[in-house]
Coordinates of N, CA and C and ligand atoms in Angstrom, one line a residue:
X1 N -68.1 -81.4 -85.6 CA -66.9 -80.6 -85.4 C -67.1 -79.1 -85.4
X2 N -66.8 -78.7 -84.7 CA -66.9 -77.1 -84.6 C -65.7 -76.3 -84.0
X3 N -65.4 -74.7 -84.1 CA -64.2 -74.7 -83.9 C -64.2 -73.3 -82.8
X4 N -63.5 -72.8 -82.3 CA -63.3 -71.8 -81.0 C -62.6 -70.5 -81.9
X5 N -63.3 -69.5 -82.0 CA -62.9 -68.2 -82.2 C -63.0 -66.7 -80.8
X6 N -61.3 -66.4 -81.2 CA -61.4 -65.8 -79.9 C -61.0 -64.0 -80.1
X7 N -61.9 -63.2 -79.9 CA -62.1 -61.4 -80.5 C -60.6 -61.3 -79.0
X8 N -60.3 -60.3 -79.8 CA -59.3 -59.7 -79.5 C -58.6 -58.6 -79.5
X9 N -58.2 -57.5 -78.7 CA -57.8 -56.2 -79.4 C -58.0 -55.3 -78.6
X10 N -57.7 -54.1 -78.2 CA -57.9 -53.5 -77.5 C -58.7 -53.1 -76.7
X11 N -58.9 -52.3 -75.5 CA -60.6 -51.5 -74.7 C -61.1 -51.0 -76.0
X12 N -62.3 -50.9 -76.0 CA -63.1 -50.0 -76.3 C -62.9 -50.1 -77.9
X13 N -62.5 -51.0 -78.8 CA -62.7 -51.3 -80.3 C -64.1 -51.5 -80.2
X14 N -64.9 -52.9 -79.7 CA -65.5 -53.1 -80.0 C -66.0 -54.2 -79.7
X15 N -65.2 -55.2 -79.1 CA -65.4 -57.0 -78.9 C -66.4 -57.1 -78.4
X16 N -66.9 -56.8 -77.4 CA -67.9 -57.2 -76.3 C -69.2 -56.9 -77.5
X17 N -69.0 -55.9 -78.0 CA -70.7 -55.7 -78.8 C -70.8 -56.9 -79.9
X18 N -69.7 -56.8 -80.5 CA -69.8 -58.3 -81.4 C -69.8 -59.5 -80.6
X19 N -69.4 -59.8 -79.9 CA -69.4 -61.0 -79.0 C -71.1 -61.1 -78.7
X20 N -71.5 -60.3 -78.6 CA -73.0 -60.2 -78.1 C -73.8 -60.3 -79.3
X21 N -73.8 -59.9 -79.9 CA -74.2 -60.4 -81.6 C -74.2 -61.4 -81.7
X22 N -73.1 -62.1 -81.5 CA -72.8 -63.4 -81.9 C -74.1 -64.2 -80.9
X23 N -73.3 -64.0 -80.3 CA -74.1 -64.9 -79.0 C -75.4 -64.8 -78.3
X24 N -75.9 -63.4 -78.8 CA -77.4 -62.8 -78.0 C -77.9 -63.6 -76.9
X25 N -78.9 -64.4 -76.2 CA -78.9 -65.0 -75.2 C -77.7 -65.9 -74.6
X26 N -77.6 -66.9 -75.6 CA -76.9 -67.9 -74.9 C -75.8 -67.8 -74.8
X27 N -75.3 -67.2 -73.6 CA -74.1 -67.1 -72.7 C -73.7 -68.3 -72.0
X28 N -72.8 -68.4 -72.2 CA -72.6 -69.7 -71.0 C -72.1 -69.0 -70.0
X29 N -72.4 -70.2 -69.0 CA -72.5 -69.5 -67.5 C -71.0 -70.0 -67.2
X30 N -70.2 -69.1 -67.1 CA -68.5 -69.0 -67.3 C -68.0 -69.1 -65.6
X31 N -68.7 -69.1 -64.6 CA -68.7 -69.1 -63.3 C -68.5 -71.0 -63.3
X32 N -69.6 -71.6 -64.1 CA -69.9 -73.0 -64.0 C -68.4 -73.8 -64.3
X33 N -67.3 -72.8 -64.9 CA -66.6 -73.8 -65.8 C -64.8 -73.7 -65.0
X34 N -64.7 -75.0 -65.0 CA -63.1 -74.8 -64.1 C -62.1 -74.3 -65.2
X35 N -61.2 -73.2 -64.7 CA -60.1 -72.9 -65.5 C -60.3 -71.5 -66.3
X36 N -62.1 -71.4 -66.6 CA -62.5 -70.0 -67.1 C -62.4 -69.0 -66.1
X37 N -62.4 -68.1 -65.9 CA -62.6 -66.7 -65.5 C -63.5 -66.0 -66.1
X38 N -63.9 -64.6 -65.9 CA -64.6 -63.8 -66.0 C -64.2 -63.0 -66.9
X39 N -62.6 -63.1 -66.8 CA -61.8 -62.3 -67.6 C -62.2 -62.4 -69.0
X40 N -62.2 -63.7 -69.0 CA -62.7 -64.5 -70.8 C -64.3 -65.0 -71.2
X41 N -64.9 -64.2 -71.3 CA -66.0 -64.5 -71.7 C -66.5 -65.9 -72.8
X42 N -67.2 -67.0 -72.3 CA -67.4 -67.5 -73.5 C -68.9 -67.8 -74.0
X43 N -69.3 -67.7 -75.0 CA -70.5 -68.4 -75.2 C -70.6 -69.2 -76.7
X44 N -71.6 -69.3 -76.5 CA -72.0 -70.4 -78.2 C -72.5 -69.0 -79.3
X45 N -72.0 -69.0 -80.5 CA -72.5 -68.3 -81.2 C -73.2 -69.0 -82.5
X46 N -73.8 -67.9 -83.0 CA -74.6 -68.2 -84.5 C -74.3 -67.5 -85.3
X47 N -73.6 -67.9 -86.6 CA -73.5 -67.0 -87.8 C -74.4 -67.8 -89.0
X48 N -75.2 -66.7 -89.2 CA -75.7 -67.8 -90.7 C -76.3 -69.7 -90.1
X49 N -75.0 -70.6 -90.8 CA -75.4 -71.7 -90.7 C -74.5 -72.4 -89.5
X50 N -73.2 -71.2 -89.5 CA -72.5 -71.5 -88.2 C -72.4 -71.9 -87.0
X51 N -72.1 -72.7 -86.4 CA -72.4 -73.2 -84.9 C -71.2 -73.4 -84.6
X52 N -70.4 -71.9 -83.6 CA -68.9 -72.5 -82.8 C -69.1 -71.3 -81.7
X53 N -68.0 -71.8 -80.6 CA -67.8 -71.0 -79.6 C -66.8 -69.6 -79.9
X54 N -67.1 -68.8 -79.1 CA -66.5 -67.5 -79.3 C -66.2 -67.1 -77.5
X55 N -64.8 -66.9 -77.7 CA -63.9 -65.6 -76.3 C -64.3 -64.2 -76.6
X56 N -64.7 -63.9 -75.7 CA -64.6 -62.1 -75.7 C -63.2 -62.3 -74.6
X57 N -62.3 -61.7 -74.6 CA -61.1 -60.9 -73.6 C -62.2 -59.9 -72.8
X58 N -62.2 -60.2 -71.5 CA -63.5 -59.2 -71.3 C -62.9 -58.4 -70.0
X59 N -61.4 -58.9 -69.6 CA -60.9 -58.4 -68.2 C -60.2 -57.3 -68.3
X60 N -60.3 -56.8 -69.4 CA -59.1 -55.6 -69.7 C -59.6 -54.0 -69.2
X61 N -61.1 -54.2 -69.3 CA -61.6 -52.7 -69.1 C -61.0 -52.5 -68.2
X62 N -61.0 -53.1 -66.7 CA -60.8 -53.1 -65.0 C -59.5 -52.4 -65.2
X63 N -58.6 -52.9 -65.6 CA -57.3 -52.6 -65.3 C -56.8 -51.2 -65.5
X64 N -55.7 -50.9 -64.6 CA -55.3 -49.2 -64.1 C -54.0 -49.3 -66.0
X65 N -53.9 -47.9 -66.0 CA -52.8 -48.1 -67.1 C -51.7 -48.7 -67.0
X66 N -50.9 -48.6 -66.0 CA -49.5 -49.2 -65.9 C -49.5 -50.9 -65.3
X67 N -51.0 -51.4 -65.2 CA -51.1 -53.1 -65.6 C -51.8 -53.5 -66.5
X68 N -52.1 -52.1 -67.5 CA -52.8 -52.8 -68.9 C -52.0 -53.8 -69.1
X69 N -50.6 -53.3 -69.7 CA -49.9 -54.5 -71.1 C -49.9 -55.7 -70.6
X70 N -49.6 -55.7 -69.3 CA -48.9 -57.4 -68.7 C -50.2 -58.2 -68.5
X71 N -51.4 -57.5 -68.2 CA -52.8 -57.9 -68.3 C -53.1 -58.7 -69.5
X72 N -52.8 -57.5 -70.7 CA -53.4 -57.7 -72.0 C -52.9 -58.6 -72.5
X73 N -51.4 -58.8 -72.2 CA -51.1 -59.8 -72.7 C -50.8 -61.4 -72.4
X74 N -51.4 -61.1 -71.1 CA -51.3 -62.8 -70.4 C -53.2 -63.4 -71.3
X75 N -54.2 -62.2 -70.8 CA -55.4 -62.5 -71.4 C -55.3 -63.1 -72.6
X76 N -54.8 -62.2 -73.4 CA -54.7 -62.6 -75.0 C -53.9 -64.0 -75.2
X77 N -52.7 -63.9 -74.2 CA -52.4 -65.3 -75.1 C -53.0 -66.4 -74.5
X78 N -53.9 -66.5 -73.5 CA -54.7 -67.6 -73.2 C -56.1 -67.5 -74.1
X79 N -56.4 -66.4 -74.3 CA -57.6 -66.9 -75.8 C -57.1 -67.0 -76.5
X80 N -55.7 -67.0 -77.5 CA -55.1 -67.3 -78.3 C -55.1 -69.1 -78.1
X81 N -54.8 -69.4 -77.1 CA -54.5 -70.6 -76.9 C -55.5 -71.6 -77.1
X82 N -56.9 -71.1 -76.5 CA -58.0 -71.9 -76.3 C -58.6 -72.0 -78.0
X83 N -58.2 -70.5 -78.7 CA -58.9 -70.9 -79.5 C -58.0 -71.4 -81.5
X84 N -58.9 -71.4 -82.4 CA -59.0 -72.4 -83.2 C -58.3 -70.9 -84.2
X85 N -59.2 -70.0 -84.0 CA -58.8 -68.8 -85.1 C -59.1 -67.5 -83.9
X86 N -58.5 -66.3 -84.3 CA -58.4 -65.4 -83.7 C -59.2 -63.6 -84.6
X87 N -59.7 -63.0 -83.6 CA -60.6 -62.4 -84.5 C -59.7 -61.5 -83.9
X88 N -58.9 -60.3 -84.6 CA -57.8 -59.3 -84.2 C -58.8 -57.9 -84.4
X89 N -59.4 -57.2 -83.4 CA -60.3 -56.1 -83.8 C -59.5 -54.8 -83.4
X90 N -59.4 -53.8 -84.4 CA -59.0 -52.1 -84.3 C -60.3 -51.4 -84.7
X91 N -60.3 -50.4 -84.0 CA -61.1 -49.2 -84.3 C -60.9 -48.3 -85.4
X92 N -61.9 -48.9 -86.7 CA -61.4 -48.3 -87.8 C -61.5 -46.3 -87.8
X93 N -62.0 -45.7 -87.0 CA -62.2 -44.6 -86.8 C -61.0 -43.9 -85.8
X94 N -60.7 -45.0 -85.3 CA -59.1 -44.1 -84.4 C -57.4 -44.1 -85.5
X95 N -57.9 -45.7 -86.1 CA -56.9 -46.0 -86.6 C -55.9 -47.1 -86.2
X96 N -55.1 -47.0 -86.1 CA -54.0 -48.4 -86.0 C -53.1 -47.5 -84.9
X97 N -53.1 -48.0 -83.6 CA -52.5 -47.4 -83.0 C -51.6 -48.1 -82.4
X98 N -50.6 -47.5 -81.0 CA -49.3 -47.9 -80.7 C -49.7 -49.5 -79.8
X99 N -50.6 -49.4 -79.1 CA -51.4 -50.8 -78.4 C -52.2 -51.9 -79.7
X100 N -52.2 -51.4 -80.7 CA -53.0 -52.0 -81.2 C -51.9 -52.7 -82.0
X101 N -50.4 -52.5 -82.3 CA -49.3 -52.9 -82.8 C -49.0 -53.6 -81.5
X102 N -49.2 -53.7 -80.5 CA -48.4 -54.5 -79.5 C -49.0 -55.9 -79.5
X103 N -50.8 -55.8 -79.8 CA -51.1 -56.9 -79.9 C -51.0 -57.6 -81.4
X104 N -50.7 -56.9 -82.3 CA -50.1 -57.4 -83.6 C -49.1 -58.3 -83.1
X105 N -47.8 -57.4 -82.3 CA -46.8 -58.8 -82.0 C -47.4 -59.5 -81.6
X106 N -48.4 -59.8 -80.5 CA -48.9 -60.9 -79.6 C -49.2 -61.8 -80.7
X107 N -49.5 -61.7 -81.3 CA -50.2 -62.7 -82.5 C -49.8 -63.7 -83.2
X108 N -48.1 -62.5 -83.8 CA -47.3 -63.0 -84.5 C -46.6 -64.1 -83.9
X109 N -46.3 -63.8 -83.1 CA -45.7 -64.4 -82.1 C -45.7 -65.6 -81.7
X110 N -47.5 -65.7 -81.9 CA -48.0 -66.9 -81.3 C -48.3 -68.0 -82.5
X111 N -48.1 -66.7 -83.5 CA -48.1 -67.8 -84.8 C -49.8 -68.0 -84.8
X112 N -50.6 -67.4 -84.6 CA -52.0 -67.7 -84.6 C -52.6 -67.2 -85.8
X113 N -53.6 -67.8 -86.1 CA -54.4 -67.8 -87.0 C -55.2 -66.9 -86.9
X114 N -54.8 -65.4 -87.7 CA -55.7 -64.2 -87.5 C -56.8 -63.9 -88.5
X115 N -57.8 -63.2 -88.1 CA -58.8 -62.7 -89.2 C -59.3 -61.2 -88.4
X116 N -58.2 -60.1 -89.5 CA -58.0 -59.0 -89.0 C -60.0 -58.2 -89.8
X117 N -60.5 -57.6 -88.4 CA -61.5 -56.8 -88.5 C -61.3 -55.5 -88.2
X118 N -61.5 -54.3 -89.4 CA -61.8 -53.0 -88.4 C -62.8 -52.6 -88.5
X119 N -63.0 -52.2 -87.1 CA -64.9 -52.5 -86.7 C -65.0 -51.1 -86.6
X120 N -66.3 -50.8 -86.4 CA -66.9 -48.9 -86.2 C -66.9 -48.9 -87.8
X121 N -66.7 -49.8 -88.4 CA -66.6 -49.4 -90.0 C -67.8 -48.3 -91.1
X122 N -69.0 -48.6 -90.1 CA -70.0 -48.3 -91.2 C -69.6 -46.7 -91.0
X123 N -70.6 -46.0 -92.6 CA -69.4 -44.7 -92.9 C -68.4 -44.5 -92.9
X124 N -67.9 -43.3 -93.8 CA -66.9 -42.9 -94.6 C -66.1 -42.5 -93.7
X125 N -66.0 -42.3 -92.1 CA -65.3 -41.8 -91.1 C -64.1 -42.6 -90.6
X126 N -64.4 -44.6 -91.2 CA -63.6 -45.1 -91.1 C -63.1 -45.6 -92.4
X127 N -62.4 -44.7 -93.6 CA -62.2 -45.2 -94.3 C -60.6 -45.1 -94.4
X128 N -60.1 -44.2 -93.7 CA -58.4 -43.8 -93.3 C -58.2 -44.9 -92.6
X129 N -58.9 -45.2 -91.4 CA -58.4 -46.3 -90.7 C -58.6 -48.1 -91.1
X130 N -59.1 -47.6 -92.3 CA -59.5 -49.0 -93.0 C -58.1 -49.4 -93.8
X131 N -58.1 -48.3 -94.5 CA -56.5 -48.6 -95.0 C -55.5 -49.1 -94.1
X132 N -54.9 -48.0 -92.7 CA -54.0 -48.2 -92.0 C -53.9 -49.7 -91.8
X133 N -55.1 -50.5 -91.4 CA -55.1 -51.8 -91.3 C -54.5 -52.4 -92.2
X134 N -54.4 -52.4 -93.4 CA -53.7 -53.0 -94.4 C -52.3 -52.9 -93.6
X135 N -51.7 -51.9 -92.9 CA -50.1 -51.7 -92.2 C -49.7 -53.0 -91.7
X136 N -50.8 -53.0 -90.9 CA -50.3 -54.5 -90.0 C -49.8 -55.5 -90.5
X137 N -49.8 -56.1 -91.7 CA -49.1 -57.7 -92.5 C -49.9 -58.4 -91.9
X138 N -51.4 -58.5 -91.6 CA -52.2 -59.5 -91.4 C -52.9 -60.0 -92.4
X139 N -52.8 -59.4 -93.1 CA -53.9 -59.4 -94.4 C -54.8 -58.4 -94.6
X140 N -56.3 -58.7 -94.9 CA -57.0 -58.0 -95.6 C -57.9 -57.7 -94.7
X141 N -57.9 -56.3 -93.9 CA -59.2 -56.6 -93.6 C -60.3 -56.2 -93.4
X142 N -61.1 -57.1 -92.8 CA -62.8 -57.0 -93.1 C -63.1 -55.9 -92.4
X143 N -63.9 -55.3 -93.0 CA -65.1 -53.8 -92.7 C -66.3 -54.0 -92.2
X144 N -66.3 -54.1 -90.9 CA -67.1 -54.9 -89.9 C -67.8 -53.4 -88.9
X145 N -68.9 -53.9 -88.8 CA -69.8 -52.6 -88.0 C -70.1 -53.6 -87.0
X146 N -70.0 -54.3 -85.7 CA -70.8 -55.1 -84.8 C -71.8 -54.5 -84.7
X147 N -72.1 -53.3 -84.3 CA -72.8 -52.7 -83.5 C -74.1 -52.8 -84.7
X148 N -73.8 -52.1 -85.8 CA -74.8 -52.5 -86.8 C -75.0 -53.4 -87.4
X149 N -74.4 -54.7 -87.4 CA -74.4 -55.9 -87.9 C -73.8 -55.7 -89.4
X150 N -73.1 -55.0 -89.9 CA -72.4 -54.7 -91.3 C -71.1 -55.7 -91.4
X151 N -71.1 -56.1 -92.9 CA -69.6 -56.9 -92.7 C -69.9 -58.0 -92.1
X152 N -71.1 -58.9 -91.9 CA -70.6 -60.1 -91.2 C -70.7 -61.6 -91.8
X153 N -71.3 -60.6 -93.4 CA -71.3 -61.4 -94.3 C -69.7 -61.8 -94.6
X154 N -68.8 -61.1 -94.9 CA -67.4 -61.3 -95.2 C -66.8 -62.2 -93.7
X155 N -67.0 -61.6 -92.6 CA -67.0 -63.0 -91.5 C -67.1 -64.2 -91.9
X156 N -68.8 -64.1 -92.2 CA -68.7 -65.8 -92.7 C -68.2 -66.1 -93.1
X157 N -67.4 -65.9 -94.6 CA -67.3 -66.6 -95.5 C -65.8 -66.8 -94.9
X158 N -65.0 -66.0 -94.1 CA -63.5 -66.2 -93.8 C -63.7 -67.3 -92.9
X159 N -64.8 -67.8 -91.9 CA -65.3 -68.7 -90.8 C -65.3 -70.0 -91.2
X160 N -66.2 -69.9 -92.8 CA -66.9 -71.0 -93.2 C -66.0 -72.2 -93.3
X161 N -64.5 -72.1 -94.0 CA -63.7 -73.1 -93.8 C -63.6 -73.8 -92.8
X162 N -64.0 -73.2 -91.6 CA -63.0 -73.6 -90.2 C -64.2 -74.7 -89.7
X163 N -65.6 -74.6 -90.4 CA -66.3 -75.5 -89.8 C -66.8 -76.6 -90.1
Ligands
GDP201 P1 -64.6 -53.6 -76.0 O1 -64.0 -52.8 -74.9 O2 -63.6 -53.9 -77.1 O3 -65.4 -54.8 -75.6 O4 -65.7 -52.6 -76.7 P2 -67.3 -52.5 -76.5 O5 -68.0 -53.6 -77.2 O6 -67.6 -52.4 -75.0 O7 -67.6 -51.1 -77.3 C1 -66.9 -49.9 -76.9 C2 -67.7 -48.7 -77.5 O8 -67.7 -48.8 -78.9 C3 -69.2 -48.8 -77.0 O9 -69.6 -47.4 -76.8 C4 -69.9 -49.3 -78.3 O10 -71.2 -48.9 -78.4 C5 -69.1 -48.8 -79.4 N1 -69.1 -49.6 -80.6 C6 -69.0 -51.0 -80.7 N2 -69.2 -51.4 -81.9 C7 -69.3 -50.3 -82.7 C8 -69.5 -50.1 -84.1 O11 -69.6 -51.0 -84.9 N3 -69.6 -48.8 -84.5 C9 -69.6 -47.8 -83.7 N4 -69.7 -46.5 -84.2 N5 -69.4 -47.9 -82.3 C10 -69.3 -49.2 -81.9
MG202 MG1 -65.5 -55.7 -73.7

C-alpha cells in the first residue's frame, strides 16, 4: 500500500524543485498515461524508507495573468483529487500572500488533507514568513528548504503515517 501526495501552491514557491528531489531520475513518462497531462507532473518518489507517488501542478507557469486563477484552480482541484494528502507550499521569504489565501480556500473547500510547508526556509530571511504561515488555520508548518534538502526530515515523519 502506498499513498499519492500532491505539492501545491503557487508559481515560483518552489514545487517543481522539491518534486525533483523527491523523484530525481524516475519520472514517469506522463505522455504514456491516459487522463494525465503535462500539466500534472507525476513520478515515484523516495523519502527515507518511503515509497509513494508525488503531483507537481506543473501547468501554471504558461499561463497569462487573467487565466491564472481559473487555471490554478481547476489544476489544483484535480491533484487534490488524485491524491491521498496534499503538500500546500508558500514562499517563506515573500510571505503569505493574497494567491496563496486563494489556494488556502481551494483546500478547505475540498476538505483535503493538508501538510502546510514554507519552503525557501533555510536562513533567518524566512523567519517572518514562517510565522505568517501559522495565519492560514492549517496547522503547523514545516520549514522546508527543497532546494537544499532542509526540513525533510519533519516531511517524513508527517508522511510516515500515510504509508
Ligand atoms: P514552482 O514554480 O513552484 O515549481 O517553483 P520552482 O521549483 O520552479 O522554483 C522557483 C524558484 O525558486 C527557482 O529559482 C528555484 O531555484 C527557487 N527555489 C526553489 N526552492 C528553493 C529553496 O528551498 N530556497 C530558495 N532560496 N530558493 C528556492
Ligand atoms: Mg513548477
Amino acid at each position: 500500500m502506498s499513498f499519492t501526495l500532491a505539492i501545491v501552491g503557487r508559481p515560483n514557491v518552489g514545487k517543481s524543485t522539491l518534486f525533483n528531489r523527491l523523484v530525481g531520475k524516475r519520472l514517469a513518462l506522463v505522455d504514456d498515461q491516459p487522463g494525465v497531462t503535462r500539466d500534472l507532473r507525476e513520478g515515484e518518489a523516495r523519502l527515507g524508507d518511503l515509497r509513494f507517488t508525488v503531483v507537481d501542478t506543473a501547468g501554471l507557469e504558461e499561463a497569462t495573468d487573467n487565466s491564472l486563477e481559473g487555471r490554478m484552480r481547476r489544476l489544483t482541484e484535480r491533484a487534490v483529487d488524485m491524491a491521498d494528502v496534499c503538500l500546500f507550499m508558500i514562499d517563506a521569504r515573500v510571505g503569505v500572500t493574497p494567491t496563496d489565501e486563494v489556494f488556502a480556500d481551494i483546500l478547505r473547500k475540498k476538505s483535503a488533507h493538508v501538510i502546510l510547508a514554507a519552503n525557501k526556509s533555510e536562513g533567518s530571511a524566512a523567519d517572518a514568513g514562517v510565522l505568517e504561515a501559522y495565519g492560514l488555520g492549517l496547522g503547523e508548518p514545516i520549514r522546508l528548504s527543497g532546494e537544499h534538502g532542509e526540513g525533510m526530515n519533519d516531511l517524513y515523519v508527517q508522511l510516515m503515517p500515510l504509508a
